[in-house]
PDB file of N, CA, C and O in Angstrom:
ATOM      1  N   MET F  27      73.859 116.495  42.108  1.00  0.00           N
ATOM      2  CA  MET F  27      74.228 116.749  42.845  1.00  0.00           C
ATOM      3  C   MET F  27      74.413 117.713  43.636  1.00  0.00           C
ATOM      4  O   MET F  27      75.377 117.919  44.028  1.00  0.00           O
ATOM      5  N   ALA F  28      72.586 117.929  43.879  1.00  0.00           N
ATOM      6  CA  ALA F  28      72.734 118.641  45.172  1.00  0.00           C
ATOM      7  C   ALA F  28      72.625 117.095  46.041  1.00  0.00           C
ATOM      8  O   ALA F  28      72.564 118.098  47.343  1.00  0.00           O
ATOM      9  N   SER F  29      72.650 115.753  45.958  1.00  0.00           N
ATOM     10  CA  SER F  29      73.414 115.252  47.059  1.00  0.00           C
ATOM     11  C   SER F  29      74.728 115.374  47.794  1.00  0.00           C
ATOM     12  O   SER F  29      75.248 115.388  48.650  1.00  0.00           O
ATOM     13  N   SER F  30      75.489 115.322  46.799  1.00  0.00           N
ATOM     14  CA  SER F  30      76.987 115.375  46.855  1.00  0.00           C
ATOM     15  C   SER F  30      76.781 117.351  47.461  1.00  0.00           C
ATOM     16  O   SER F  30      77.576 117.163  48.666  1.00  0.00           O
ATOM     17  N   GLN F  31      76.249 118.119  47.311  1.00  0.00           N
ATOM     18  CA  GLN F  31      76.262 119.321  48.077  1.00  0.00           C
ATOM     19  C   GLN F  31      76.156 118.672  49.495  1.00  0.00           C
ATOM     20  O   GLN F  31      75.881 119.523  50.487  1.00  0.00           O
ATOM     21  N   LYS F  32      74.042 117.954  49.915  1.00  0.00           N
ATOM     22  CA  LYS F  32      74.018 117.859  50.564  1.00  0.00           C
ATOM     23  C   LYS F  32      74.892 117.080  51.729  1.00  0.00           C
ATOM     24  O   LYS F  32      75.361 117.532  52.848  1.00  0.00           O
ATOM     25  N   ASN F  33      75.378 116.413  50.955  1.00  0.00           N
ATOM     26  CA  ASN F  33      76.875 114.973  51.855  1.00  0.00           C
ATOM     27  C   ASN F  33      78.240 116.528  52.096  1.00  0.00           C
ATOM     28  O   ASN F  33      78.419 116.178  53.487  1.00  0.00           O
ATOM     29  N   ALA F  34      78.984 117.944  51.571  1.00  0.00           N
ATOM     30  CA  ALA F  34      79.366 117.977  51.963  1.00  0.00           C
ATOM     31  C   ALA F  34      79.373 119.220  53.026  1.00  0.00           C
ATOM     32  O   ALA F  34      79.645 119.304  54.147  1.00  0.00           O
ATOM     33  N   GLU F  35      77.366 119.679  53.122  1.00  0.00           N
ATOM     34  CA  GLU F  35      76.557 120.325  54.226  1.00  0.00           C
ATOM     35  C   GLU F  35      77.175 119.365  55.302  1.00  0.00           C
ATOM     36  O   GLU F  35      77.328 119.915  56.845  1.00  0.00           O
ATOM     37  N   SER F  36      76.546 118.099  55.633  1.00  0.00           N
ATOM     38  CA  SER F  36      76.602 117.490  56.535  1.00  0.00           C
ATOM     39  C   SER F  36      77.578 117.375  57.482  1.00  0.00           C
ATOM     40  O   SER F  36      77.509 117.398  58.591  1.00  0.00           O
ATOM     41  N   ASN F  37      78.846 116.776  56.265  1.00  0.00           N
ATOM     42  CA  ASN F  37      80.091 116.818  56.911  1.00  0.00           C
ATOM     43  C   ASN F  37      80.449 117.698  57.384  1.00  0.00           C
ATOM     44  O   ASN F  37      81.238 118.301  58.419  1.00  0.00           O
ATOM     45  N   GLY F  38      80.598 118.586  57.372  1.00  0.00           N
ATOM     46  CA  GLY F  38      80.913 120.660  57.510  1.00  0.00           C
ATOM     47  C   GLY F  38      80.458 120.299  59.551  1.00  0.00           C
ATOM     48  O   GLY F  38      80.651 120.577  60.559  1.00  0.00           O
ATOM     49  N   GLN F  39      78.554 119.884  58.921  1.00  0.00           N
ATOM     50  CA  GLN F  39      78.137 120.492  60.086  1.00  0.00           C
ATOM     51  C   GLN F  39      78.303 119.638  61.462  1.00  0.00           C
ATOM     52  O   GLN F  39      78.531 119.758  62.695  1.00  0.00           O
ATOM     53  N   GLU F  40      78.815 118.222  61.646  1.00  0.00           N
ATOM     54  CA  GLU F  40      79.363 117.496  61.620  1.00  0.00           C
ATOM     55  C   GLU F  40      80.736 117.451  62.761  1.00  0.00           C
ATOM     56  O   GLU F  40      81.397 116.974  63.343  1.00  0.00           O
ATOM     57  N   GLN F  41      81.336 118.453  61.503  1.00  0.00           N
ATOM     58  CA  GLN F  41      82.948 118.116  62.615  1.00  0.00           C
ATOM     59  C   GLN F  41      82.654 119.941  63.257  1.00  0.00           C
ATOM     60  O   GLN F  41      83.418 120.755  63.822  1.00  0.00           O
ATOM     61  N   LEU F  42      81.705 120.697  62.721  1.00  0.00           N
ATOM     62  CA  LEU F  42      81.784 121.336  63.390  1.00  0.00           C
ATOM     63  C   LEU F  42      80.151 121.226  64.907  1.00  0.00           C
ATOM     64  O   LEU F  42      81.153 121.828  66.273  1.00  0.00           O
ATOM     65  N   PHE F  43      79.893 120.523  65.105  1.00  0.00           N
ATOM     66  CA  PHE F  43      79.327 119.799  66.570  1.00  0.00           C
ATOM     67  C   PHE F  43      80.553 119.260  67.010  1.00  0.00           C
ATOM     68  O   PHE F  43      79.646 117.934  67.639  1.00  0.00           O
ATOM     69  N   ALA F  44      81.829 118.155  66.580  1.00  0.00           N
ATOM     70  CA  ALA F  44      82.230 117.505  67.348  1.00  0.00           C
ATOM     71  C   ALA F  44      82.740 117.565  67.751  1.00  0.00           C
ATOM     72  O   ALA F  44      83.147 117.870  69.145  1.00  0.00           O
ATOM     73  N   GLU F  45      82.523 115.455  68.986  1.00  0.00           N
ATOM     74  CA  GLU F  45      82.765 115.928  70.515  1.00  0.00           C
ATOM     75  C   GLU F  45      84.182 116.834  70.634  1.00  0.00           C
ATOM     76  O   GLU F  45      85.943 116.405  69.050  1.00  0.00           O
ATOM     77  N   VAL F  46      84.317 117.148  71.759  1.00  0.00           N
ATOM     78  CA  VAL F  46      86.469 117.055  71.152  1.00  0.00           C
ATOM     79  C   VAL F  46      87.289 115.981  72.038  1.00  0.00           C
ATOM     80  O   VAL F  46      86.466 114.930  73.131  1.00  0.00           O
ATOM     81  N   GLN F  47      87.680 115.571  71.821  1.00  0.00           N
ATOM     82  CA  GLN F  47      88.301 115.062  72.319  1.00  0.00           C
ATOM     83  C   GLN F  47      90.043 115.574  73.245  1.00  0.00           C
ATOM     84  O   GLN F  47      89.938 116.576  73.164  1.00  0.00           O
ATOM     85  N   GLY F  48      90.197 114.159  74.048  1.00  0.00           N
ATOM     86  CA  GLY F  48      90.858 115.139  75.086  1.00  0.00           C
ATOM     87  C   GLY F  48      90.764 115.412  76.419  1.00  0.00           C
ATOM     88  O   GLY F  48      91.823 116.716  77.089  1.00  0.00           O
ATOM     89  N   GLY F  49      90.029 115.160  77.063  1.00  0.00           N
ATOM     90  CA  GLY F  49      88.709 115.543  78.057  1.00  0.00           C
ATOM     91  C   GLY F  49      88.319 117.430  78.527  1.00  0.00           C
ATOM     92  O   GLY F  49      88.705 118.274  77.687  1.00  0.00           O
ATOM     93  N   GLY F  50      88.116 117.524  79.561  1.00  0.00           N
ATOM     94  CA  GLY F  50      87.271 118.754  79.970  1.00  0.00           C
ATOM     95  C   GLY F  50      88.761 119.959  80.498  1.00  0.00           C
ATOM     96  O   GLY F  50      89.742 119.986  79.859  1.00  0.00           O
ATOM     97  N   ALA F  51      88.511 120.557  80.852  1.00  0.00           N
ATOM     98  CA  ALA F  51      89.262 121.838  81.036  1.00  0.00           C
ATOM     99  C   ALA F  51      90.595 120.910  82.680  1.00  0.00           C
ATOM    100  O   ALA F  51      90.472 120.096  83.165  1.00  0.00           O
ATOM    101  N   SER F  52      90.781 121.864  82.038  1.00  0.00           N
ATOM    102  CA  SER F  52      92.536 121.131  83.237  1.00  0.00           C
ATOM    103  C   SER F  52      92.639 122.328  84.377  1.00  0.00           C
ATOM    104  O   SER F  52      92.180 123.253  84.075  1.00  0.00           O
ATOM    105  N   PHE F  53      92.876 121.761  85.254  1.00  0.00           N
ATOM    106  CA  PHE F  53      93.367 122.473  86.927  1.00  0.00           C
ATOM    107  C   PHE F  53      94.326 123.569  86.862  1.00  0.00           C
ATOM    108  O   PHE F  53      93.782 125.160  87.041  1.00  0.00           O
ATOM    109  N   VAL F  54      94.863 124.045  85.728  1.00  0.00           N
ATOM    110  CA  VAL F  54      95.823 124.814  84.842  1.00  0.00           C
ATOM    111  C   VAL F  54      94.471 125.942  84.912  1.00  0.00           C
ATOM    112  O   VAL F  54      94.974 127.904  85.433  1.00  0.00           O
ATOM    113  N   MET F  55      93.289 125.734  84.092  1.00  0.00           N
ATOM    114  CA  MET F  55      93.119 127.205  83.051  1.00  0.00           C
ATOM    115  C   MET F  55      91.659 127.181  84.420  1.00  0.00           C
ATOM    116  O   MET F  55      91.459 128.715  83.816  1.00  0.00           O
ATOM    117  N   LEU F  56      91.948 126.241  84.821  1.00  0.00           N
ATOM    118  CA  LEU F  56      90.717 127.038  86.754  1.00  0.00           C
ATOM    119  C   LEU F  56      90.899 127.714  86.943  1.00  0.00           C
ATOM    120  O   LEU F  56      90.945 128.801  87.450  1.00  0.00           O
ATOM    121  N   VAL F  57      92.908 127.407  87.493  1.00  0.00           N
ATOM    122  CA  VAL F  57      93.390 129.318  88.441  1.00  0.00           C
ATOM    123  C   VAL F  57      93.747 129.981  87.249  1.00  0.00           C
ATOM    124  O   VAL F  57      93.079 130.793  87.932  1.00  0.00           O
ATOM    125  N   GLN F  58      93.926 130.332  85.984  1.00  0.00           N
ATOM    126  CA  GLN F  58      93.840 131.428  85.558  1.00  0.00           C
ATOM    127  C   GLN F  58      92.234 131.422  85.154  1.00  0.00           C
ATOM    128  O   GLN F  58      92.616 133.158  85.094  1.00  0.00           O
ATOM    129  N   LEU F  59      91.448 131.267  84.847  1.00  0.00           N
ATOM    130  CA  LEU F  59      89.447 132.072  84.933  1.00  0.00           C
ATOM    131  C   LEU F  59      89.510 132.846  86.699  1.00  0.00           C
ATOM    132  O   LEU F  59      89.175 133.416  86.811  1.00  0.00           O
ATOM    133  N   LEU F  60      90.378 131.830  87.054  1.00  0.00           N
ATOM    134  CA  LEU F  60      90.146 131.913  89.126  1.00  0.00           C
ATOM    135  C   LEU F  60      90.696 133.871  89.157  1.00  0.00           C
ATOM    136  O   LEU F  60      89.792 134.290  89.870  1.00  0.00           O
ATOM    137  N   PHE F  61      91.764 133.089  88.581  1.00  0.00           N
ATOM    138  CA  PHE F  61      92.532 134.447  88.857  1.00  0.00           C
ATOM    139  C   PHE F  61      91.928 135.602  87.704  1.00  0.00           C
ATOM    140  O   PHE F  61      92.207 136.871  88.863  1.00  0.00           O
ATOM    141  N   ALA F  62      91.916 135.276  86.531  1.00  0.00           N
ATOM    142  CA  ALA F  62      91.144 136.669  85.703  1.00  0.00           C
ATOM    143  C   ALA F  62      89.714 137.791  86.666  1.00  0.00           C
ATOM    144  O   ALA F  62      89.395 137.975  86.716  1.00  0.00           O
ATOM    145  N   LEU F  63      89.008 136.507  87.546  1.00  0.00           N
ATOM    146  CA  LEU F  63      88.111 136.949  88.379  1.00  0.00           C
ATOM    147  C   LEU F  63      88.283 137.482  89.324  1.00  0.00           C
ATOM    148  O   LEU F  63      88.082 139.108  89.176  1.00  0.00           O
ATOM    149  N   VAL F  64      89.083 137.694  89.884  1.00  0.00           N
ATOM    150  CA  VAL F  64      88.740 138.120  90.772  1.00  0.00           C
ATOM    151  C   VAL F  64      90.467 138.982  90.770  1.00  0.00           C
ATOM    152  O   VAL F  64      89.344 140.780  91.269  1.00  0.00           O
ATOM    153  N   LEU F  65      91.298 139.881  89.762  1.00  0.00           N
ATOM    154  CA  LEU F  65      90.980 140.669  88.789  1.00  0.00           C
ATOM    155  C   LEU F  65      90.139 142.001  88.803  1.00  0.00           C
ATOM    156  O   LEU F  65      90.001 142.694  88.637  1.00  0.00           O
ATOM    157  N   VAL F  66      88.839 141.236  87.427  1.00  0.00           N
ATOM    158  CA  VAL F  66      87.994 141.607  86.862  1.00  0.00           C
ATOM    159  C   VAL F  66      87.364 142.803  87.529  1.00  0.00           C
ATOM    160  O   VAL F  66      86.709 143.710  88.421  1.00  0.00           O
ATOM    161  N   PHE F  67      87.398 141.733  89.506  1.00  0.00           N
ATOM    162  CA  PHE F  67      85.458 142.342  89.705  1.00  0.00           C
ATOM    163  C   PHE F  67      86.196 142.641  90.795  1.00  0.00           C
ATOM    164  O   PHE F  67      86.497 144.078  92.083  1.00  0.00           O
ATOM    165  N   GLY F  68      87.477 142.408  91.416  1.00  0.00           N
ATOM    166  CA  GLY F  68      88.752 143.305  92.625  1.00  0.00           C
ATOM    167  C   GLY F  68      88.941 144.314  91.837  1.00  0.00           C
ATOM    168  O   GLY F  68      88.838 145.487  92.732  1.00  0.00           O
ATOM    169  N   GLY F  69      89.476 144.879  90.504  1.00  0.00           N
ATOM    170  CA  GLY F  69      89.123 145.462  90.015  1.00  0.00           C
ATOM    171  C   GLY F  69      87.905 146.628  89.649  1.00  0.00           C
ATOM    172  O   GLY F  69      88.176 148.043  90.019  1.00  0.00           O
ATOM    173  N   PHE F  70      86.774 146.129  89.567  1.00  0.00           N
ATOM    174  CA  PHE F  70      85.440 146.988  89.559  1.00  0.00           C
ATOM    175  C   PHE F  70      85.205 147.510  91.021  1.00  0.00           C
ATOM    176  O   PHE F  70      85.024 148.904  91.505  1.00  0.00           O
ATOM    177  N   TYR F  71      85.367 146.623  92.362  1.00  0.00           N
ATOM    178  CA  TYR F  71      86.043 146.887  93.846  1.00  0.00           C
ATOM    179  C   TYR F  71      86.357 148.437  93.759  1.00  0.00           C
ATOM    180  O   TYR F  71      86.373 149.485  93.921  1.00  0.00           O
ATOM    181  N   VAL F  72      87.761 147.986  93.049  1.00  0.00           N
ATOM    182  CA  VAL F  72      88.699 149.754  93.641  1.00  0.00           C
ATOM    183  C   VAL F  72      88.700 150.892  92.929  1.00  0.00           C
ATOM    184  O   VAL F  72      88.800 151.755  93.366  1.00  0.00           O
ATOM    185  N   PHE F  73      88.063 150.315  91.674  1.00  0.00           N
ATOM    186  CA  PHE F  73      87.740 151.649  91.140  1.00  0.00           C
ATOM    187  C   PHE F  73      86.068 152.640  92.049  1.00  0.00           C
ATOM    188  O   PHE F  73      86.043 153.378  91.208  1.00  0.00           O
ATOM    189  N   SER F  74      85.684 151.709  92.068  1.00  0.00           N
ATOM    190  CA  SER F  74      84.366 152.217  93.648  1.00  0.00           C
ATOM    191  C   SER F  74      84.814 152.828  94.006  1.00  0.00           C
ATOM    192  O   SER F  74      84.213 153.907  94.192  1.00  0.00           O
ATOM    193  N   LEU F  75      85.581 152.691  94.831  1.00  0.00           N
ATOM    194  CA  LEU F  75      86.368 153.045  95.780  1.00  0.00           C
ATOM    195  C   LEU F  75      86.748 154.899  95.723  1.00  0.00           C
ATOM    196  O   LEU F  75      87.293 155.016  96.711  1.00  0.00           O
ATOM    197  N   ALA F  76      87.035 154.820  93.800  1.00  0.00           N
ATOM    198  CA  ALA F  76      87.935 156.145  94.496  1.00  0.00           C
ATOM    199  C   ALA F  76      86.712 157.239  94.090  1.00  0.00           C
ATOM    200  O   ALA F  76      86.788 158.734  94.203  1.00  0.00           O
ATOM    201  N   PHE F  77      85.341 157.044  94.018  1.00  0.00           N
ATOM    202  CA  PHE F  77      84.563 158.074  93.750  1.00  0.00           C
ATOM    203  C   PHE F  77      83.950 158.609  95.815  1.00  0.00           C
ATOM    204  O   PHE F  77      83.295 159.300  95.821  1.00  0.00           O
ATOM    205  N   SER F  78      84.679 157.325  96.647  1.00  0.00           N
ATOM    206  CA  SER F  78      84.338 157.665  97.711  1.00  0.00           C
ATOM    207  C   SER F  78      85.931 157.665  98.395  1.00  0.00           C
ATOM    208  O   SER F  78      85.425 158.233  99.996  1.00  0.00           O
ATOM    209  N   HIS F  79      86.765 157.958  98.012  1.00  0.00           N
ATOM    210  CA  HIS F  79      87.937 158.441  99.126  1.00  0.00           C
ATOM    211  C   HIS F  79      88.774 159.475  97.031  1.00  0.00           C
ATOM    212  O   HIS F  79      90.003 159.675  96.944  1.00  0.00           O
ATOM    213  N   PRO F  80      87.924 161.239  97.067  1.00  0.00           N
ATOM    214  CA  PRO F  80      88.904 161.825  96.798  1.00  0.00           C
ATOM    215  C   PRO F  80      90.633 162.098  96.653  1.00  0.00           C
ATOM    216  O   PRO F  80      90.789 162.363  95.446  1.00  0.00           O
ATOM    217  N   GLU F  81      91.209 162.196  98.210  1.00  0.00           N
ATOM    218  CA  GLU F  81      92.175 162.812  97.831  1.00  0.00           C
ATOM    219  C   GLU F  81      92.562 161.450  97.363  1.00  0.00           C
ATOM    220  O   GLU F  81      94.363 161.528  97.117  1.00  0.00           O
ATOM    221  N   GLN F  82      92.532 160.512  97.104  1.00  0.00           N
ATOM    222  CA  GLN F  82      93.629 159.297  96.064  1.00  0.00           C
ATOM    223  C   GLN F  82      92.474 158.875  95.063  1.00  0.00           C
ATOM    224  O   GLN F  82      92.905 157.500  94.593  1.00  0.00           O
ATOM    225  N   GLY F  83      91.970 159.838  94.809  1.00  0.00           N
ATOM    226  CA  GLY F  83      90.761 158.185  93.689  1.00  0.00           C
ATOM    227  C   GLY F  83      91.130 158.593  92.308  1.00  0.00           C
ATOM    228  O   GLY F  83      90.621 157.376  92.188  1.00  0.00           O
ATOM    229  N   ILE F  84      91.706 159.227  91.851  1.00  0.00           N
ATOM    230  CA  ILE F  84      93.222 158.952  90.946  1.00  0.00           C
ATOM    231  C   ILE F  84      94.091 157.811  90.693  1.00  0.00           C
ATOM    232  O   ILE F  84      93.613 156.657  89.918  1.00  0.00           O
ATOM    233  N   GLU F  85      94.921 157.477  91.361  1.00  0.00           N
ATOM    234  CA  GLU F  85      95.367 156.357  91.789  1.00  0.00           C
ATOM    235  C   GLU F  85      94.158 154.914  92.072  1.00  0.00           C
ATOM    236  O   GLU F  85      94.464 154.095  91.289  1.00  0.00           O
ATOM    237  N   LEU F  86      93.168 155.288  92.758  1.00  0.00           N
ATOM    238  CA  LEU F  86      92.380 154.542  92.740  1.00  0.00           C
ATOM    239  C   LEU F  86      91.760 154.158  91.241  1.00  0.00           C
ATOM    240  O   LEU F  86      91.316 152.936  90.790  1.00  0.00           O
ATOM    241  N   PHE F  87      91.116 155.028  91.160  1.00  0.00           N
ATOM    242  CA  PHE F  87      90.638 155.011  89.392  1.00  0.00           C
ATOM    243  C   PHE F  87      91.647 154.209  88.640  1.00  0.00           C
ATOM    244  O   PHE F  87      91.223 152.978  87.919  1.00  0.00           O
ATOM    245  N   VAL F  88      92.676 154.212  87.930  1.00  0.00           N
ATOM    246  CA  VAL F  88      93.747 153.604  88.172  1.00  0.00           C
ATOM    247  C   VAL F  88      93.967 152.706  87.601  1.00  0.00           C
ATOM    248  O   VAL F  88      94.033 151.634  87.022  1.00  0.00           O
ATOM    249  N   GLY F  89      94.300 152.374  89.031  1.00  0.00           N
ATOM    250  CA  GLY F  89      94.612 150.754  89.633  1.00  0.00           C
ATOM    251  C   GLY F  89      93.949 150.176  89.261  1.00  0.00           C
ATOM    252  O   GLY F  89      94.282 148.824  89.028  1.00  0.00           O
ATOM    253  N   GLY F  90      91.790 150.607  89.547  1.00  0.00           N
ATOM    254  CA  GLY F  90      91.055 149.518  89.424  1.00  0.00           C
ATOM    255  C   GLY F  90      90.977 149.406  87.310  1.00  0.00           C
ATOM    256  O   GLY F  90      90.834 147.994  87.192  1.00  0.00           O
ATOM    257  N   LEU F  91      91.703 150.497  86.627  1.00  0.00           N
ATOM    258  CA  LEU F  91      91.253 150.408  86.248  1.00  0.00           C
ATOM    259  C   LEU F  91      92.390 149.797  85.484  1.00  0.00           C
ATOM    260  O   LEU F  91      92.267 148.219  84.184  1.00  0.00           O
ATOM    261  N   LEU F  92      93.514 148.900  85.397  1.00  0.00           N
ATOM    262  CA  LEU F  92      95.095 147.561  85.347  1.00  0.00           C
ATOM    263  C   LEU F  92      93.924 146.956  85.836  1.00  0.00           C
ATOM    264  O   LEU F  92      94.879 145.518  84.752  1.00  0.00           O
ATOM    265  N   ALA F  93      93.861 146.572  86.845  1.00  0.00           N
ATOM    266  CA  ALA F  93      93.416 145.169  86.675  1.00  0.00           C
ATOM    267  C   ALA F  93      92.426 144.890  86.314  1.00  0.00           C
ATOM    268  O   ALA F  93      92.375 143.315  86.286  1.00  0.00           O
ATOM    269  N   VAL F  94      91.106 144.996  86.030  1.00  0.00           N
ATOM    270  CA  VAL F  94      90.097 145.111  85.205  1.00  0.00           C
ATOM    271  C   VAL F  94      90.462 144.496  83.766  1.00  0.00           C
ATOM    272  O   VAL F  94      90.827 143.834  83.112  1.00  0.00           O
ATOM    273  N   THR F  95      92.789 145.678  83.089  1.00  0.00           N
ATOM    274  CA  THR F  95      92.723 145.983  81.936  1.00  0.00           C
ATOM    275  C   THR F  95      93.183 144.022  82.098  1.00  0.00           C
ATOM    276  O   THR F  95      93.058 143.012  80.954  1.00  0.00           O
ATOM    277  N   ILE F  96      94.190 143.811  83.733  1.00  0.00           N
ATOM    278  CA  ILE F  96      94.758 142.905  83.239  1.00  0.00           C
ATOM    279  C   ILE F  96      93.904 141.745  83.452  1.00  0.00           C
ATOM    280  O   ILE F  96      94.064 140.046  82.368  1.00  0.00           O
ATOM    281  N   GLY F  97      92.838 141.238  83.712  1.00  0.00           N
ATOM    282  CA  GLY F  97      92.115 140.587  84.554  1.00  0.00           C
ATOM    283  C   GLY F  97      91.699 140.090  82.991  1.00  0.00           C
ATOM    284  O   GLY F  97      91.464 138.635  82.165  1.00  0.00           O
ATOM    285  N   PHE F  98      91.189 141.282  81.977  1.00  0.00           N
ATOM    286  CA  PHE F  98      90.337 140.879  80.513  1.00  0.00           C
ATOM    287  C   PHE F  98      91.300 140.041  79.883  1.00  0.00           C
ATOM    288  O   PHE F  98      91.052 138.726  79.222  1.00  0.00           O
ATOM    289  N   ILE F  99      92.683 140.526  80.128  1.00  0.00           N
ATOM    290  CA  ILE F  99      93.799 140.450  78.828  1.00  0.00           C
ATOM    291  C   ILE F  99      93.739 138.915  79.788  1.00  0.00           C
ATOM    292  O   ILE F  99      94.215 137.364  78.763  1.00  0.00           O
ATOM    293  N   THR F 100      93.755 137.853  80.902  1.00  0.00           N
ATOM    294  CA  THR F 100      94.484 137.050  81.601  1.00  0.00           C
ATOM    295  C   THR F 100      93.270 136.136  80.835  1.00  0.00           C
ATOM    296  O   THR F 100      93.548 135.146  80.349  1.00  0.00           O
ATOM    297  N   ALA F 101      92.499 136.514  80.766  1.00  0.00           N
ATOM    298  CA  ALA F 101      90.617 135.443  80.269  1.00  0.00           C
ATOM    299  C   ALA F 101      91.386 135.354  79.025  1.00  0.00           C
ATOM    300  O   ALA F 101      90.776 133.876  78.907  1.00  0.00           O
ATOM    301  N   PHE F 102      91.456 135.989  78.090  1.00  0.00           N
ATOM    302  CA  PHE F 102      90.732 135.936  76.362  1.00  0.00           C
ATOM    303  C   PHE F 102      91.996 135.341  75.933  1.00  0.00           C
ATOM    304  O   PHE F 102      92.241 135.306  75.074  1.00  0.00           O
ATOM    305  N   THR F 103      93.202 135.151  76.521  1.00  0.00           N
ATOM    306  CA  THR F 103      94.480 135.206  75.585  1.00  0.00           C
ATOM    307  C   THR F 103      95.107 133.468  76.447  1.00  0.00           C
ATOM    308  O   THR F 103      95.544 133.461  76.009  1.00  0.00           O
ATOM    309  N   SER F 104      94.706 133.561  77.757  1.00  0.00           N
ATOM    310  CA  SER F 104      95.053 132.189  78.043  1.00  0.00           C
ATOM    311  C   SER F 104      95.188 130.650  77.713  1.00  0.00           C
ATOM    312  O   SER F 104      93.756 130.606  77.325  1.00  0.00           O
ATOM    313  N   ARG F 105      96.000 129.869  76.555  1.00  0.00           N
ATOM    314  CA  ARG F 105      95.395 128.888  76.379  1.00  0.00           C
ATOM    315  C   ARG F 105      96.296 127.818  76.991  1.00  0.00           C
ATOM    316  O   ARG F 105      97.516 127.749  77.258  1.00  0.00           O
ATOM    317  N   THR F 106      96.032 126.398  77.000  1.00  0.00           N
ATOM    318  CA  THR F 106      96.114 125.805  77.730  1.00  0.00           C
ATOM    319  C   THR F 106      96.867 124.333  76.008  1.00  0.00           C
ATOM    320  O   THR F 106      95.759 124.282  75.485  1.00  0.00           O
ATOM    321  N   LYS F 107      98.086 123.522  75.949  1.00  0.00           N
ATOM    322  CA  LYS F 107      98.066 123.237  75.328  1.00  0.00           C
ATOM    323  C   LYS F 107      97.725 121.767  75.652  1.00  0.00           C
ATOM    324  O   LYS F 107      97.922 121.096  76.171  1.00  0.00           O
TER     325      LYS F 107
END
């Protein structure tokens, strides 16, 4: 019984660390990642501007927050088949 359990565990580990078939990242995934990074870091920059421009502070902060949110959504929900 111990050997059958050991074989089942080793099969599970082999599946966990199996090589991915089908190649690496595609050009579309790279573009999506770059787009998400630009949105996230650009959003950080925009909502940091809100503190130095008090007359448009709310608009800048909300715009930056929206850009960061869209960037994170793009990064975590983009899938290619």
